[in-house]
Amino acid sequence: MQRTTMRRDIRTLKPEDLSQLVSDLGQPAFRAKQIGEWLFQKNVRSFDEMTNLPKALREQLAERYSFSAPTETARQVSRDGSRKYLLTFSDGTAVETVGMPRRNKLAVCISTQAGCAMGCAFCATGMSGLMRSLSAREMVDQVLHVADDFNERVTSVVFMGQGEPFANFDATVEALRMLNDPDGLAIGARHLTVSTCGIIPSIRRFAELPEQFTLAVSLHSAVQETRNKLMPGVKKFTLLRLHETLQLYTEKTGRRPSYEFAMIDGVNDTRPEMEALVDFCAGTLCHVNLIQLNDIPSSPLKPSPQEKVERLQHLLEMHGVETTIRNSRGQDIDAACGQLKQRFAVKKAGE
Ligand code: SF4
């Protein structure tokens, strides 16, 4: 019976693994840097493209390793220039990624899991449950795909697509470091933002990292009962404990977390809700991003009127809380926050 050997994807190797590999192959140390540049800066898809390596070395690598970059199975382009991609990995798992160009900048929103187990009431992804967590390399691949497609340098990455990054903590941190690596994409740590719905032990671990990565917390209500309904996956991490943890985070890091607050008509835009948010934020280091909830046709939750969004901004600012009203990008292609969900409606790539 013929046996097939599974070759490991070379793109999963870390810089130290590459050093070990070239040493095992009896090659000089600088070859590791060359291979790393092809893999992480030039994003090549075959060993033949590594033209500064001797042919014999390329052949040795091809015998031992494979390439398994994701393939783009669908895409949509928004009127505002954002592009949403459905990227499929070699095991058939697909995730969504969004590229958002703006004035010489290119931001990418990546997924950290296929699906999500958190079940947030306002989120299209949460409705379909978790399929699996992604590896660090699969997260970085999403960024490389967008960079290639726009043929531009990616200037910032938000881990805000499908999934809860802190439910996949180690791979998320590994991906952050790969993106930040000066020999790789070299994206500044402050331009790498991880968004969590408030997993407290992971926020504590995040605070211990030496890099200046940015933290965003999906808050969506500062009233416990409302938040439990909107975000049942973090019910056990109470607002009181979350508040304490965020204070520890700011003391430890000196950095300002941002709070995401999607405004939902009649749910979290009432006067008591607004006052609770002011109490949660006033006197602390934070920045609040107010977003009008994106409309998911099948959801009973609807966006607050613009006038209420502005009222809440005014109230927060009166209490010294810096607040921005954010416009979601890519709403017409369901790429905006909370709308990422694999749909059959997406156009096939190239159509
Ligand atoms: S909002 Fe984020 S954490 Fe909540 S269900 Fe959606 S993807 Fe998961």
Short mmCIF file of C-alpha atoms and ligand atoms in Angstrom, two decimals:
data_model
loop_
_atom_site.label_atom_id
_atom_site.label_comp_id
_atom_site.label_asym_id
_atom_site.label_seq_id
_atom_site.Cartn_x
_atom_site.Cartn_y
_atom_site.Cartn_z
CA MET A 1 0.00 0.00 0.00
CA GLN A 2 1.36 3.40 -0.95
CA ARG A 3 1.94 5.80 1.92
CA THR A 4 1.68 9.56 1.61
CA THR A 5 3.70 11.74 3.95
CA MET A 6 2.05 14.93 5.18
CA ARG A 7 4.53 17.74 4.71
CA ARG A 8 4.30 20.59 7.16
CA ASP A 9 3.45 24.05 5.85
CA ILE A 10 6.75 25.95 5.92
CA ARG A 11 4.83 29.13 6.64
CA THR A 12 4.03 27.83 10.14
CA LEU A 13 7.73 27.94 11.10
CA LYS A 14 8.91 30.68 13.43
CA PRO A 15 12.23 32.54 12.87
CA GLU A 16 13.98 30.30 15.43
CA ASP A 17 12.65 27.19 13.63
CA LEU A 18 14.06 28.54 10.35
CA SER A 19 17.48 29.01 11.99
CA GLN A 20 17.37 25.42 13.22
CA LEU A 21 16.26 24.19 9.81
CA VAL A 22 19.11 25.82 7.87
CA SER A 23 21.59 24.57 10.46
CA ASP A 24 20.19 21.01 10.11
CA LEU A 25 20.61 21.31 6.35
CA GLY A 26 24.23 22.42 6.78
CA GLN A 27 23.51 25.88 5.36
CA PRO A 28 24.98 29.20 6.54
CA ALA A 29 22.87 31.10 9.10
CA PHE A 30 21.96 33.99 6.72
CA ARG A 31 19.82 31.58 4.68
CA ALA A 32 17.26 31.62 7.53
CA LYS A 33 16.84 35.39 7.11
CA GLN A 34 16.51 35.02 3.35
CA ILE A 35 13.84 32.34 3.68
CA GLY A 36 12.05 34.43 6.30
CA GLU A 37 11.97 37.42 3.94
CA TRP A 38 10.42 35.34 1.16
CA LEU A 39 7.82 33.92 3.51
CA PHE A 40 6.87 36.91 5.62
CA GLN A 41 7.67 40.00 3.54
CA LYS A 42 7.31 38.88 -0.06
CA ASN A 43 4.60 36.33 0.68
CA VAL A 44 5.71 33.92 -2.06
CA ARG A 45 3.67 30.80 -2.74
CA SER A 46 6.39 28.40 -3.94
CA PHE A 47 10.01 27.50 -3.29
CA ASP A 48 10.89 28.27 -6.93
CA GLU A 49 10.18 31.94 -6.28
CA MET A 50 12.98 32.05 -3.66
CA THR A 51 15.44 33.01 -6.35
CA ASN A 52 18.38 33.89 -4.11
CA LEU A 53 18.53 30.36 -2.66
CA PRO A 54 20.62 27.68 -4.37
CA LYS A 55 18.49 25.29 -6.44
CA ALA A 56 19.62 22.31 -4.32
CA LEU A 57 18.38 24.02 -1.16
CA ARG A 58 15.04 24.85 -2.77
CA GLU A 59 14.66 21.19 -3.67
CA GLN A 60 15.53 20.06 -0.15
CA LEU A 61 12.93 22.46 1.25
CA ALA A 62 10.28 21.25 -1.20
CA GLU A 63 10.88 17.65 -0.15
CA ARG A 64 10.24 18.49 3.49
CA TYR A 65 7.68 21.29 3.43
CA SER A 66 4.57 22.48 1.61
CA PHE A 67 2.83 25.82 1.08
CA SER A 68 -0.81 26.08 2.08
CA ALA A 69 -1.88 29.69 1.75
CA PRO A 70 -5.66 30.22 1.88
CA THR A 71 -7.56 30.64 -1.34
CA GLU A 72 -10.04 33.43 -1.98
CA THR A 73 -13.38 31.78 -2.62
CA ALA A 74 -15.51 34.92 -2.75
CA ARG A 75 -15.26 38.67 -2.46
CA GLN A 76 -17.41 41.77 -2.31
CA VAL A 77 -16.38 45.37 -2.89
CA SER A 78 -18.08 48.21 -1.01
CA ARG A 79 -18.93 51.65 -2.40
CA ASP A 80 -16.51 53.06 0.20
CA GLY A 81 -13.61 51.02 -1.23
CA SER A 82 -13.58 48.33 1.49
CA ARG A 83 -13.23 44.78 0.28
CA LYS A 84 -14.56 41.72 2.05
CA TYR A 85 -13.02 38.35 1.29
CA LEU A 86 -14.06 34.82 2.05
CA LEU A 87 -10.78 32.97 2.53
CA THR A 88 -10.71 29.18 2.65
CA PHE A 89 -7.94 27.22 4.35
CA SER A 90 -6.67 23.81 3.22
CA ASP A 91 -9.10 21.92 5.52
CA GLY A 92 -12.08 23.72 3.97
CA THR A 93 -12.64 26.11 6.90
CA ALA A 94 -13.55 29.58 5.66
CA VAL A 95 -13.33 32.96 7.39
CA GLU A 96 -14.04 36.53 6.45
CA THR A 97 -11.47 39.31 6.27
CA VAL A 98 -11.96 42.96 5.41
CA GLY A 99 -9.52 45.44 3.88
CA MET A 100 -10.27 49.13 4.47
CA PRO A 101 -8.21 51.68 2.51
CA ARG A 102 -8.16 55.31 3.59
CA ARG A 103 -5.80 58.11 2.50
CA ASN A 104 -2.49 56.24 2.05
CA LYS A 105 -3.41 53.84 4.83
CA LEU A 106 -4.65 50.31 4.68
CA ALA A 107 -6.37 48.79 7.71
CA VAL A 108 -7.28 45.11 7.85
CA CYS A 109 -9.88 43.48 10.06
CA ILE A 110 -9.08 39.80 10.62
CA SER A 111 -10.87 36.83 12.11
CA THR A 112 -9.29 34.81 14.92
CA GLN A 113 -11.77 31.95 14.88
CA ALA A 114 -14.07 30.39 12.31
CA GLY A 115 -17.43 31.23 13.86
CA CYS A 116 -17.66 32.18 17.53
CA ALA A 117 -18.93 30.61 20.73
CA MET A 118 -19.77 33.86 22.54
CA GLY A 119 -23.29 34.23 21.18
CA CYS A 120 -23.59 38.04 21.32
CA ALA A 121 -27.20 38.91 20.52
CA PHE A 122 -26.38 41.64 18.00
CA CYS A 123 -23.75 39.69 16.06
CA ALA A 124 -24.30 37.69 12.90
CA THR A 125 -21.24 35.50 13.56
CA GLY A 126 -22.39 34.60 17.05
CA MET A 127 -25.59 33.11 15.66
CA SER A 128 -23.77 30.26 13.93
CA GLY A 129 -21.53 28.99 16.78
CA LEU A 130 -17.83 28.09 16.79
CA MET A 131 -16.26 25.86 14.16
CA ARG A 132 -12.61 26.10 15.20
CA SER A 133 -9.89 28.48 16.31
CA LEU A 134 -7.34 29.71 13.79
CA SER A 135 -3.57 29.34 14.04
CA ALA A 136 -1.33 32.41 14.19
CA ARG A 137 -0.24 31.76 10.64
CA GLU A 138 -3.85 31.67 9.44
CA MET A 139 -4.39 35.09 11.02
CA VAL A 140 -1.26 36.52 9.39
CA ASP A 141 -2.26 34.98 6.06
CA GLN A 142 -5.41 37.10 6.06
CA VAL A 143 -3.30 40.25 6.37
CA LEU A 144 -0.92 39.11 3.62
CA HIS A 145 -3.85 38.36 1.34
CA VAL A 146 -5.21 41.88 1.71
CA ALA A 147 -1.75 43.44 1.26
CA ASP A 148 -1.32 41.48 -1.98
CA ASP A 149 -4.78 42.32 -3.25
CA PHE A 150 -4.42 46.07 -2.72
CA ASN A 151 -0.70 45.92 -3.55
CA GLU A 152 -0.18 48.22 -0.58
CA ARG A 153 1.57 48.05 2.77
CA VAL A 154 -0.83 47.25 5.60
CA THR A 155 -0.59 50.01 8.21
CA SER A 156 -2.89 48.65 10.91
CA VAL A 157 -4.69 45.46 11.88
CA VAL A 158 -7.72 45.05 14.09
CA PHE A 159 -8.52 41.63 15.51
CA MET A 160 -12.23 42.33 15.34
CA GLY A 161 -13.58 39.93 12.73
CA GLN A 162 -15.12 36.59 13.49
CA GLY A 163 -14.27 35.06 16.85
CA GLU A 164 -13.18 36.10 20.33
CA PRO A 165 -9.38 36.60 20.15
CA PHE A 166 -8.92 36.00 23.89
CA ALA A 167 -10.60 32.60 23.57
CA ASN A 168 -7.63 31.83 21.30
CA PHE A 169 -5.06 33.78 23.32
CA ASP A 170 -1.75 32.10 22.53
CA ALA A 171 -2.27 32.05 18.76
CA THR A 172 -3.47 35.66 18.87
CA VAL A 173 -0.33 36.82 20.68
CA GLU A 174 1.85 34.83 18.30
CA ALA A 175 0.12 36.49 15.33
CA LEU A 176 0.55 39.95 16.91
CA ARG A 177 4.27 39.28 17.25
CA MET A 178 4.58 38.03 13.68
CA LEU A 179 2.85 41.16 12.38
CA ASN A 180 5.00 43.38 14.58
CA ASP A 181 8.28 41.63 13.70
CA PRO A 182 10.68 44.16 12.13
CA ASP A 183 11.87 41.43 9.74
CA GLY A 184 8.26 40.69 8.74
CA LEU A 185 5.41 43.11 8.12
CA ALA A 186 6.79 45.50 10.76
CA ILE A 187 3.42 46.94 11.76
CA GLY A 188 3.83 49.10 14.87
CA ALA A 189 2.47 47.53 18.07
CA ARG A 190 0.15 50.48 18.70
CA HIS A 191 -1.40 49.86 15.28
CA LEU A 192 -2.30 46.30 16.24
CA THR A 193 -5.59 46.22 18.14
CA VAL A 194 -7.21 43.24 19.82
CA SER A 195 -10.89 43.44 20.59
CA THR A 196 -12.35 41.28 23.36
CA CYS A 197 -15.78 41.09 24.84
CA GLY A 198 -14.15 41.08 28.28
CA ILE A 199 -12.46 37.79 29.19
CA ILE A 200 -10.84 38.95 32.40
CA PRO A 201 -7.99 36.41 32.86
CA SER A 202 -6.84 37.13 29.31
CA ILE A 203 -6.95 40.91 29.82
CA ARG A 204 -4.61 40.37 32.77
CA ARG A 205 -2.26 38.28 30.65
CA PHE A 206 -2.42 40.87 27.87
CA ALA A 207 -1.37 43.56 30.37
CA GLU A 208 1.80 41.57 31.09
CA LEU A 209 3.01 41.63 27.48
CA PRO A 210 5.98 43.91 26.96
CA GLU A 211 4.75 45.19 23.58
CA GLN A 212 2.45 48.22 23.29
CA PHE A 213 -0.41 46.38 21.58
CA THR A 214 -3.77 48.14 21.80
CA LEU A 215 -6.77 46.78 23.70
CA ALA A 216 -10.40 47.34 22.71
CA VAL A 217 -13.24 46.06 24.87
CA SER A 218 -16.71 45.46 23.49
CA LEU A 219 -18.78 46.98 26.26
CA HIS A 220 -22.20 47.63 24.72
CA SER A 221 -23.84 48.21 28.11
CA ALA A 222 -22.69 49.25 31.58
CA VAL A 223 -25.85 47.79 33.10
CA GLN A 224 -25.26 44.20 34.19
CA GLU A 225 -28.69 42.89 33.28
CA THR A 226 -28.62 44.39 29.79
CA ARG A 227 -25.06 43.23 29.18
CA ASN A 228 -25.94 39.67 30.26
CA LYS A 229 -28.64 39.62 27.63
CA LEU A 230 -26.55 41.18 24.89
CA MET A 231 -23.35 39.26 25.64
CA PRO A 232 -24.24 35.98 27.40
CA GLY A 233 -20.77 34.52 26.74
CA VAL A 234 -19.16 36.85 29.31
CA LYS A 235 -21.91 36.77 31.91
CA LYS A 236 -19.56 35.30 34.51
CA PHE A 237 -17.15 38.26 34.19
CA THR A 238 -19.18 40.96 35.91
CA LEU A 239 -18.94 44.64 35.04
CA LEU A 240 -17.56 45.33 38.51
CA ARG A 241 -14.68 42.89 37.96
CA LEU A 242 -14.20 44.13 34.41
CA HIS A 243 -13.92 47.70 35.67
CA GLU A 244 -11.34 46.68 38.30
CA THR A 245 -9.35 44.70 35.74
CA LEU A 246 -9.30 47.58 33.30
CA GLN A 247 -8.02 49.88 36.04
CA LEU A 248 -5.23 47.38 36.75
CA TYR A 249 -4.56 47.23 33.01
CA THR A 250 -4.17 51.01 32.70
CA GLU A 251 -2.01 51.21 35.84
CA LYS A 252 0.23 48.43 34.65
CA THR A 253 0.59 49.53 31.01
CA GLY A 254 -0.13 53.26 31.06
CA ARG A 255 -2.17 52.60 27.93
CA ARG A 256 -5.70 53.65 27.20
CA PRO A 257 -8.18 50.94 26.29
CA SER A 258 -11.04 51.78 23.97
CA TYR A 259 -14.61 50.72 24.67
CA GLU A 260 -16.85 49.77 21.77
CA PHE A 261 -20.49 50.65 22.29
CA ALA A 262 -22.94 49.66 19.54
CA MET A 263 -26.09 51.67 20.12
CA ILE A 264 -29.30 49.67 19.95
CA ASP A 265 -32.67 51.31 19.79
CA GLY A 266 -34.56 51.05 23.10
CA VAL A 267 -31.97 48.68 24.62
CA ASN A 268 -28.81 50.56 25.60
CA ASP A 269 -29.70 54.11 24.55
CA THR A 270 -32.05 54.98 27.43
CA ARG A 271 -31.21 57.63 30.01
CA PRO A 272 -30.27 55.09 32.77
CA GLU A 273 -28.07 53.21 30.28
CA MET A 274 -26.31 56.42 29.27
CA GLU A 275 -25.75 57.38 32.91
CA ALA A 276 -24.38 53.92 33.73
CA LEU A 277 -21.87 54.25 30.89
CA VAL A 278 -20.79 57.66 32.14
CA ASP A 279 -20.27 56.18 35.65
CA PHE A 280 -18.24 53.29 34.21
CA CYS A 281 -15.92 55.61 32.27
CA ALA A 282 -15.68 58.92 34.12
CA GLY A 283 -12.34 59.53 35.81
CA THR A 284 -10.63 56.59 34.11
CA LEU A 285 -8.21 56.33 31.20
CA CYS A 286 -10.33 55.22 28.24
CA HIS A 287 -11.73 56.21 24.88
CA VAL A 288 -15.29 55.39 23.90
CA ASN A 289 -16.25 54.54 20.33
CA LEU A 290 -19.96 54.89 19.69
CA ILE A 291 -21.30 52.99 16.71
CA GLN A 292 -24.86 52.88 15.45
CA LEU A 293 -25.70 49.18 15.45
CA ASN A 294 -25.55 47.69 11.99
CA ASP A 295 -28.84 46.37 10.79
CA ILE A 296 -28.98 42.58 10.48
CA PRO A 297 -32.23 41.87 8.61
CA SER A 298 -33.11 38.76 10.67
CA SER A 299 -32.42 40.48 14.03
CA PRO A 300 -35.06 42.26 16.11
CA LEU A 301 -32.33 44.65 17.36
CA LYS A 302 -32.30 47.91 15.44
CA PRO A 303 -29.89 50.87 15.36
CA SER A 304 -30.46 53.84 17.67
CA PRO A 305 -31.37 57.11 15.95
CA GLN A 306 -28.37 59.34 15.19
CA GLU A 307 -29.72 61.99 17.56
CA LYS A 308 -29.32 59.60 20.54
CA VAL A 309 -25.79 58.70 19.51
CA GLU A 310 -24.91 62.38 19.50
CA ARG A 311 -26.64 62.88 22.86
CA LEU A 312 -24.56 60.14 24.45
CA GLN A 313 -21.38 61.56 22.99
CA HIS A 314 -22.24 64.96 24.44
CA LEU A 315 -22.98 63.47 27.87
CA LEU A 316 -19.72 61.50 27.96
CA GLU A 317 -17.68 64.49 26.87
CA MET A 318 -19.33 66.68 29.52
CA HIS A 319 -17.85 64.22 32.02
CA GLY A 320 -14.41 64.35 30.45
CA VAL A 321 -14.64 61.04 28.58
CA GLU A 322 -13.11 61.20 25.10
CA THR A 323 -15.65 59.84 22.65
CA THR A 324 -15.75 59.27 18.93
CA ILE A 325 -18.75 58.46 16.78
CA ARG A 326 -17.49 55.86 14.37
CA ASN A 327 -18.94 55.21 10.97
CA SER A 328 -18.90 51.56 10.16
CA ARG A 329 -17.20 50.78 6.89
CA GLY A 330 -18.50 48.36 4.29
CA GLN A 331 -22.10 48.32 5.49
CA ASP A 332 -23.40 47.66 1.97
CA ILE A 333 -21.40 44.40 1.83
CA ASP A 334 -22.20 43.16 5.35
CA ALA A 335 -18.59 43.73 6.32
CA ALA A 336 -19.26 46.13 9.15
CA CYS A 337 -18.86 45.18 12.82
CA GLY A 338 -21.27 42.45 13.82
CA GLN A 339 -22.18 41.68 10.24
CA LEU A 340 -19.42 39.28 9.35
CA LYS A 341 -21.12 36.07 8.51
CA GLN A 342 -20.48 33.72 5.68
CA ARG A 343 -23.33 34.21 3.29
CA PHE A 344 -24.22 32.38 0.17
CA ALA A 345 -25.08 35.79 -1.19
CA VAL A 346 -21.43 36.76 -1.55
CA LYS A 347 -20.38 37.01 -5.12
CA LYS A 348 -17.97 34.42 -6.40
CA ALA A 349 -14.43 35.70 -6.69
CA GLY A 350 -13.80 37.47 -9.93
CA GLU A 351 -17.45 37.98 -10.83
S1 SF4 B 1 -19.38 40.15 18.69
FE1 SF4 B 1 -17.40 39.08 18.58
S2 SF4 B 1 -17.36 37.88 20.48
FE2 SF4 B 1 -19.50 38.44 20.14
S3 SF4 B 1 -20.39 36.71 19.00
FE3 SF4 B 1 -19.68 38.23 17.50
S4 SF4 B 1 -17.64 37.57 16.92
FE4 SF4 B 1 -18.15 36.54 18.85
#
